[in-house]
PDB file of C-alpha atoms in Angstrom:
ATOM      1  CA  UNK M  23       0.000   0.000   0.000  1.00  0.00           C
ATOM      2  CA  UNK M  24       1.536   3.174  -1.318  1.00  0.00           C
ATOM      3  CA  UNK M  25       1.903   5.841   1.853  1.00  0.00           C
ATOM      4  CA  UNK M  26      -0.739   8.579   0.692  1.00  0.00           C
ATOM      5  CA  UNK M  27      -3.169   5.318   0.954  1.00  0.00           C
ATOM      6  CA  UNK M  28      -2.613   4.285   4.269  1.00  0.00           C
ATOM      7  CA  UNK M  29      -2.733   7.811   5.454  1.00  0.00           C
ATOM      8  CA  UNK M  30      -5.782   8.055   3.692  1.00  0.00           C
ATOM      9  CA  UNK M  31      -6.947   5.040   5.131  1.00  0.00           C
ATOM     10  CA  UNK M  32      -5.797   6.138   9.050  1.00  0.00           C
ATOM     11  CA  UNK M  33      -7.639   9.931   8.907  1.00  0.00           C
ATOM     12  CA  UNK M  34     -10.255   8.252   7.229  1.00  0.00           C
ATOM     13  CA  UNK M  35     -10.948   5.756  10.203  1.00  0.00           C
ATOM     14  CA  UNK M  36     -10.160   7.982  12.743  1.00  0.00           C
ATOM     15  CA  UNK M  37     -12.793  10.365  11.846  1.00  0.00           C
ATOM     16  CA  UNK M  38     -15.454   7.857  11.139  1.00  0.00           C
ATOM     17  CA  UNK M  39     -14.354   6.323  14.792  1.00  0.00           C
ATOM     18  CA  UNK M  40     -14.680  10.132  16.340  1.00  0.00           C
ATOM     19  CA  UNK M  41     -17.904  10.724  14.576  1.00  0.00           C
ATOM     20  CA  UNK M  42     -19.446   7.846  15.734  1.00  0.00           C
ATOM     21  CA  UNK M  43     -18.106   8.563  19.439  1.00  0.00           C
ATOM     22  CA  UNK M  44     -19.856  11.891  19.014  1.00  0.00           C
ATOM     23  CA  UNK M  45     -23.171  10.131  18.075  1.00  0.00           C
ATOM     24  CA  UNK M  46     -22.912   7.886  20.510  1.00  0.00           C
ATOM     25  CA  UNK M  47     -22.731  10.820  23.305  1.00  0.00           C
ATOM     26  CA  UNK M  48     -25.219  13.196  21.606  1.00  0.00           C
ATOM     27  CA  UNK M  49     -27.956  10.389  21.329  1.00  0.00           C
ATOM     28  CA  UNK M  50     -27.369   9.051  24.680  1.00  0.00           C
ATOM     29  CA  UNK M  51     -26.846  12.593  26.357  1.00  0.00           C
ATOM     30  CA  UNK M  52     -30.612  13.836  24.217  1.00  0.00           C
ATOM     31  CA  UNK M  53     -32.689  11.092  26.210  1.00  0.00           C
ATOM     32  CA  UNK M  54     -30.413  11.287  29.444  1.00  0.00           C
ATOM     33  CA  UNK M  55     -31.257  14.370  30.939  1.00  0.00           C
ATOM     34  CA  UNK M  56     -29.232  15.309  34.185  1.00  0.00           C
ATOM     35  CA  UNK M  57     -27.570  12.177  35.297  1.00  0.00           C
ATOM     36  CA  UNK M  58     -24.487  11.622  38.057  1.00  0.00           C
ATOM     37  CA  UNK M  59     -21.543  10.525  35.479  1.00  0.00           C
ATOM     38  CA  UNK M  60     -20.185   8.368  37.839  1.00  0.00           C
ATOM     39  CA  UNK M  61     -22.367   5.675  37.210  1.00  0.00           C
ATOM     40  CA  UNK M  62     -23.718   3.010  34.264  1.00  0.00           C
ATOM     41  CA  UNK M  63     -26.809   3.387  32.544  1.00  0.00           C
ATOM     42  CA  UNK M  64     -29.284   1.893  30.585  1.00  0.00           C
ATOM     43  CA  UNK M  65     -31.505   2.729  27.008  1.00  0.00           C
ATOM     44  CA  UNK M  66     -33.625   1.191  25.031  1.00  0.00           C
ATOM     45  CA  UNK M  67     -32.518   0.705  21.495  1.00  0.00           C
ATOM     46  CA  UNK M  68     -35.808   0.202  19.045  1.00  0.00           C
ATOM     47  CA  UNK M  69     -35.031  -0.028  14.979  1.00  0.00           C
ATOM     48  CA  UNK M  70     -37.834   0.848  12.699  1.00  0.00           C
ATOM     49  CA  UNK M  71     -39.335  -1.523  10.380  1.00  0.00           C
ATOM     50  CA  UNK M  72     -39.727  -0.997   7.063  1.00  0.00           C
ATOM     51  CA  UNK M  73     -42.623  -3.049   6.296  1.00  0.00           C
ATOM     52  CA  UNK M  74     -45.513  -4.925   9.101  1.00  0.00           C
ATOM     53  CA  UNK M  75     -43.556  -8.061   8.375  1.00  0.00           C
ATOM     54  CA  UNK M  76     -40.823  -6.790  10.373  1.00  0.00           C
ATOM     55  CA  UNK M  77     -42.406  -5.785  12.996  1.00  0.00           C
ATOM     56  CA  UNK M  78     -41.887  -7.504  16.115  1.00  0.00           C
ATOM     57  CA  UNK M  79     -42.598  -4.647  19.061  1.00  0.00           C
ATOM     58  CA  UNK M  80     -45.308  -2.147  18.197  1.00  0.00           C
ATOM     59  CA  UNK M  81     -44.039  -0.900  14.672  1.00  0.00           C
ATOM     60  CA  UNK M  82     -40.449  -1.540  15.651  1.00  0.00           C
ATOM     61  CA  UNK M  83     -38.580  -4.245  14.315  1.00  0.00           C
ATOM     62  CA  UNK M  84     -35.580  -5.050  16.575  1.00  0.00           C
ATOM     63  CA  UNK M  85     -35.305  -4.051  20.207  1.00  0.00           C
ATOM     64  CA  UNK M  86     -31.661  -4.087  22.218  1.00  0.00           C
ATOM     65  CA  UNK M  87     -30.513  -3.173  25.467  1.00  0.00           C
ATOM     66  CA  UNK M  88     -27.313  -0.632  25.456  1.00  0.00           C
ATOM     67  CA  UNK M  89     -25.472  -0.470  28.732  1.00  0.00           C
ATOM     68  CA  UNK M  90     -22.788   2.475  29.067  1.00  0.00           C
ATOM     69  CA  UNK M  91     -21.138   5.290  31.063  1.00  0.00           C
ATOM     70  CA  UNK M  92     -20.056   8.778  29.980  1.00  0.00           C
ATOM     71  CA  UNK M  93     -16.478   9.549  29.690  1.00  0.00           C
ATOM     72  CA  UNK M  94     -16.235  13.124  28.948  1.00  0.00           C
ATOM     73  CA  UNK M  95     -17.699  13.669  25.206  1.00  0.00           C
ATOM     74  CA  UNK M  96     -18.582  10.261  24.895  1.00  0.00           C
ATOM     75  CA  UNK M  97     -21.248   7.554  25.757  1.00  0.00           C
ATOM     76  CA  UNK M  98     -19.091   4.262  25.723  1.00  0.00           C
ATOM     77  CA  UNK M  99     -21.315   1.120  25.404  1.00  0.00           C
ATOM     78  CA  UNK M 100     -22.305  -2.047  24.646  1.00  0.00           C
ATOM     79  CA  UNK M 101     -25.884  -3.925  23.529  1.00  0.00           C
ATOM     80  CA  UNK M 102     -27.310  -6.835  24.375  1.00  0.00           C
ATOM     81  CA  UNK M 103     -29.854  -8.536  22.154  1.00  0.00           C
ATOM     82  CA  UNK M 104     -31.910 -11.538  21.565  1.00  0.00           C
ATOM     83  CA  UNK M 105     -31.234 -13.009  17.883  1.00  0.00           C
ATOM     84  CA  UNK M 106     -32.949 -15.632  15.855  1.00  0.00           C
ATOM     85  CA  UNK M 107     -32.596 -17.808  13.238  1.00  0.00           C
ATOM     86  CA  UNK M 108     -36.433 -17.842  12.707  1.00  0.00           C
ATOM     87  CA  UNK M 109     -38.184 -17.080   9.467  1.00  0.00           C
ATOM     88  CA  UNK M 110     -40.873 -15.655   8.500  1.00  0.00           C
ATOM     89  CA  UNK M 111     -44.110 -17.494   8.318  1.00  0.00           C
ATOM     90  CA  UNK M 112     -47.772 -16.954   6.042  1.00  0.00           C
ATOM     91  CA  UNK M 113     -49.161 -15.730   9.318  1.00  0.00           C
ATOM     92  CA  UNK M 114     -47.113 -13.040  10.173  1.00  0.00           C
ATOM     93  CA  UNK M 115     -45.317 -14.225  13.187  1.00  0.00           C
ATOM     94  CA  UNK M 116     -41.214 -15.174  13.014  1.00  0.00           C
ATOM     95  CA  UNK M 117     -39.951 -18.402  15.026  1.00  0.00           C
ATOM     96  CA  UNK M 118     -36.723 -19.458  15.638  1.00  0.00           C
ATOM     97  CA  UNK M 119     -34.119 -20.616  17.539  1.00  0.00           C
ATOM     98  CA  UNK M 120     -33.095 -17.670  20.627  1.00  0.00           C
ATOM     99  CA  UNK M 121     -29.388 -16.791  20.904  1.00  0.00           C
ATOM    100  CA  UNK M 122     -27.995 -14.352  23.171  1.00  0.00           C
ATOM    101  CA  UNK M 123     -25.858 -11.613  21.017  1.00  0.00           C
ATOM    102  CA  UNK M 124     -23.318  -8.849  22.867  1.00  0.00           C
ATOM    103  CA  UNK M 125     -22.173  -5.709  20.399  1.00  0.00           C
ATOM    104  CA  UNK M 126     -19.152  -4.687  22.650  1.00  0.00           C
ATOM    105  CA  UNK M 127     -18.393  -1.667  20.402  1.00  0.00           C
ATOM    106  CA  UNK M 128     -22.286  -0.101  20.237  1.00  0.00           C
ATOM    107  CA  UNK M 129     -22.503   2.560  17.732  1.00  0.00           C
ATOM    108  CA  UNK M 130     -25.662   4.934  17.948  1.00  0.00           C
ATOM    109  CA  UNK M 131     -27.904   4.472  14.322  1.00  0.00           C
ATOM    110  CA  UNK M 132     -25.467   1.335  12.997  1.00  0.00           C
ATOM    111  CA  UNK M 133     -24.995  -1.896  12.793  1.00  0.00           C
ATOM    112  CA  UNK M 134     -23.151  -3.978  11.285  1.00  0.00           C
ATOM    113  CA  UNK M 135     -23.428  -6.264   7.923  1.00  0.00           C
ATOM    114  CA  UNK M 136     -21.682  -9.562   7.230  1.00  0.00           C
ATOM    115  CA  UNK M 137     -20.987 -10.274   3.950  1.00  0.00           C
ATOM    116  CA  UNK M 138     -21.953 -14.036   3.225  1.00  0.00           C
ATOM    117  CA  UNK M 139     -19.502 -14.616   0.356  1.00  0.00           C
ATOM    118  CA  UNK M 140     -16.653 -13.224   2.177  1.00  0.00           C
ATOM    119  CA  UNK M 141     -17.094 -12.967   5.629  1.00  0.00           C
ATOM    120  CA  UNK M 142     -16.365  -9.174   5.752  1.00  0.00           C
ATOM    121  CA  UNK M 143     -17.927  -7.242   8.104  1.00  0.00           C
ATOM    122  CA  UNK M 144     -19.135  -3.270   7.312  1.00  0.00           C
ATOM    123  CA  UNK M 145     -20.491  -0.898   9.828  1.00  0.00           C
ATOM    124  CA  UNK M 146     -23.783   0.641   8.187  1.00  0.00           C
ATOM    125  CA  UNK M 147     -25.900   3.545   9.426  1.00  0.00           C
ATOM    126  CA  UNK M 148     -29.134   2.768   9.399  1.00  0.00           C
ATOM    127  CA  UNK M 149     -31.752   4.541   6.667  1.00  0.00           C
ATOM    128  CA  UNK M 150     -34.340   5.676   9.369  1.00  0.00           C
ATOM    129  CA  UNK M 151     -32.753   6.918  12.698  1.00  0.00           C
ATOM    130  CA  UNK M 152     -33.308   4.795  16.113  1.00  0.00           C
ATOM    131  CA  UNK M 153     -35.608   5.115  18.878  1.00  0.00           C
ATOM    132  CA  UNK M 154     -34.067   5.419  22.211  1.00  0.00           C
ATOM    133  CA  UNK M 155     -35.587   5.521  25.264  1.00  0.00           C
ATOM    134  CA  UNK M 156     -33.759   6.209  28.534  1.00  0.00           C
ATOM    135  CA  UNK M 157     -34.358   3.791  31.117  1.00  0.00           C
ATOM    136  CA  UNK M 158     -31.718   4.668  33.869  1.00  0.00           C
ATOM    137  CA  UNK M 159     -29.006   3.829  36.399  1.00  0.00           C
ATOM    138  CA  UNK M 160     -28.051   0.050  36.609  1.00  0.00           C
ATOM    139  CA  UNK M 161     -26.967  -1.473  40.343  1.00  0.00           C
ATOM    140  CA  UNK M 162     -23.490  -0.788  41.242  1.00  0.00           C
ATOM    141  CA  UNK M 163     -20.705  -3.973  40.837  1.00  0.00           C
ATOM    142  CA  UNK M 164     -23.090  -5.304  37.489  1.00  0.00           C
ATOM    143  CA  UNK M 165     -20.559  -6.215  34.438  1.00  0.00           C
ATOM    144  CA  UNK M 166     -21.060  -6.277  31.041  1.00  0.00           C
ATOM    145  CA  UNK M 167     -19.886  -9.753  31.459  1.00  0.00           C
ATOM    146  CA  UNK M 168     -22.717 -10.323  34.301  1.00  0.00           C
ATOM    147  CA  UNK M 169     -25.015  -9.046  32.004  1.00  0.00           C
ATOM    148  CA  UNK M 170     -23.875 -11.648  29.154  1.00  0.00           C
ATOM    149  CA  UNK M 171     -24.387 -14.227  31.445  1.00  0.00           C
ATOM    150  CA  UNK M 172     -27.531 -12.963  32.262  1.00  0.00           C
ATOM    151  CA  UNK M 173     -28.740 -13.038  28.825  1.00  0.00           C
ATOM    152  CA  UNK M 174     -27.514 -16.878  28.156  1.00  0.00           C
ATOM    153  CA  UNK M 175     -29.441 -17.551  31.245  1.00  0.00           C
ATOM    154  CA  UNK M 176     -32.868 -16.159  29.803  1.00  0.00           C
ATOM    155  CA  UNK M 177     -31.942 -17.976  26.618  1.00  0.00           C
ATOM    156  CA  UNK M 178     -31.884 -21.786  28.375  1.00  0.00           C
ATOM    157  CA  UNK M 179     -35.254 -21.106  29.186  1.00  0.00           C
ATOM    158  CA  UNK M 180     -36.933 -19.618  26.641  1.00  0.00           C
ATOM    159  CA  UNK M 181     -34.850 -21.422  24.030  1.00  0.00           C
ATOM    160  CA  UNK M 182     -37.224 -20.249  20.745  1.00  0.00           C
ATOM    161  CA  UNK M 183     -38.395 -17.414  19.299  1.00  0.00           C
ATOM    162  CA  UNK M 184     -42.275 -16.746  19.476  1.00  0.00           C
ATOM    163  CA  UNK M 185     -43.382 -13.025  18.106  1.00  0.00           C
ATOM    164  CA  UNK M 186     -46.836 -13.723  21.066  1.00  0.00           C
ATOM    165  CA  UNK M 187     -44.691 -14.990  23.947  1.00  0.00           C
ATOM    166  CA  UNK M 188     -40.934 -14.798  23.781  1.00  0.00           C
ATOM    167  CA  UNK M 189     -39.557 -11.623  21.384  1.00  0.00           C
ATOM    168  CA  UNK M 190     -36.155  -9.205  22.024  1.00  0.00           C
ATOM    169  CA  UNK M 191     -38.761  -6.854  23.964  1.00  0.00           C
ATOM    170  CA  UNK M 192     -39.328  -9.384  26.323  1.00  0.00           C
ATOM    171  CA  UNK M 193     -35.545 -10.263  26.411  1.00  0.00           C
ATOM    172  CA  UNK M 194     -35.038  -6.587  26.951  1.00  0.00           C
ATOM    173  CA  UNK M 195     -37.049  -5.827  29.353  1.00  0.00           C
ATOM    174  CA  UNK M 196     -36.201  -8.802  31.162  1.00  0.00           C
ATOM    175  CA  UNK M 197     -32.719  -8.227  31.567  1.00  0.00           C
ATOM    176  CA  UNK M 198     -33.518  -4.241  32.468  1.00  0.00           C
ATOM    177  CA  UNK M 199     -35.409  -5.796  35.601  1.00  0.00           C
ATOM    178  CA  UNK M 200     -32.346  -8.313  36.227  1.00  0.00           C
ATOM    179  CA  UNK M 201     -30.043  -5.032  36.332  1.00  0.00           C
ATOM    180  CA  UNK M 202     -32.025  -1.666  37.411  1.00  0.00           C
ATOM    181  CA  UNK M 203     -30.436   0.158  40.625  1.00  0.00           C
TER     182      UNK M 203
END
């Protein structure tokens, strides 16, 4: 790689990387409010859905937990989410296999793609911004690691996916309960 590349390359990454940082505090800081920055908190994470196949939470088709703490201008986190390999069925409802999945770089309005053919992975913004709702402080001594185990806890017992009885909002909102000061 010639050396005006990999320059390119480096400012390049670094700004996406301090961009993203920035999102990541703005979004998180715009549903906060006035919190004590010593502490972990919690959000809701809900992605739109395009079309009422999608939709697995009231018009929302994906719902994660992010955990994080402010470190000056920035809101460093991680999500937690139920995934499935469920499909999609003639009467509307998705079923599947439950897994327990842990982003441990969470980037406000992204996610990431895997490319099939070539297992490359590409961080994406998404094409209708996020809802986030703010849900508060989590109990002091809880790690992300606690909250991983957590989540392969809930997924030994509710083992598949059911869009009436067992969805990400339920996983969500289950582990908030597990973790809330």
């Amino acid at each position: 790689m010639k050396f005006p590349t990999l320059l390119y390359t480096i400012i390049t990454t670094f700004t996406l990387l301090v961009a993203a940082d920035q999102e990541n505090y703005n979004t998180a800081n715009g549903v906060s409010g006035n919190v004590d920055r010593r502490y972990r908190y919690a959000m809701r994470e809900e992605w739109h859905a395009n079309t009422i196949a999608e939709r697995c939470y009231m018009g929302f088709s994906h719902v994660r937990l992010v955990v994080g703490k402010f470190s000056g201008q920035d809101f460093q986190a991680e999500a937690f989410e139920m995934v499935s390999d469920g499909h999609h069925n003639t009467h509307g409802a998705f079923f599947g296999v439950t897994d327990a999945d842990r982003d441990t770089n969470w980037l406000a309005n992204r996610y990431i793609k895997v490319h099939e053919d070539d297992g490359r992975a590409e961080v994406l913004r998404v094409s209708n911004p996020n809802n986030y709702i703010w849900l508060g402080r989590i109990r002091n001594g809880v790690t992300n690691d606690h909250i991983q185990s957590l989540g392969e806890q809930y997924i030994r017992e509710h083992k598949r996916y059911d869009i009436r009885y067992n969805t990400c909002d339920d996983y969500v909102n289950w582990l908030w309960d597990q973790i809330k000061a």
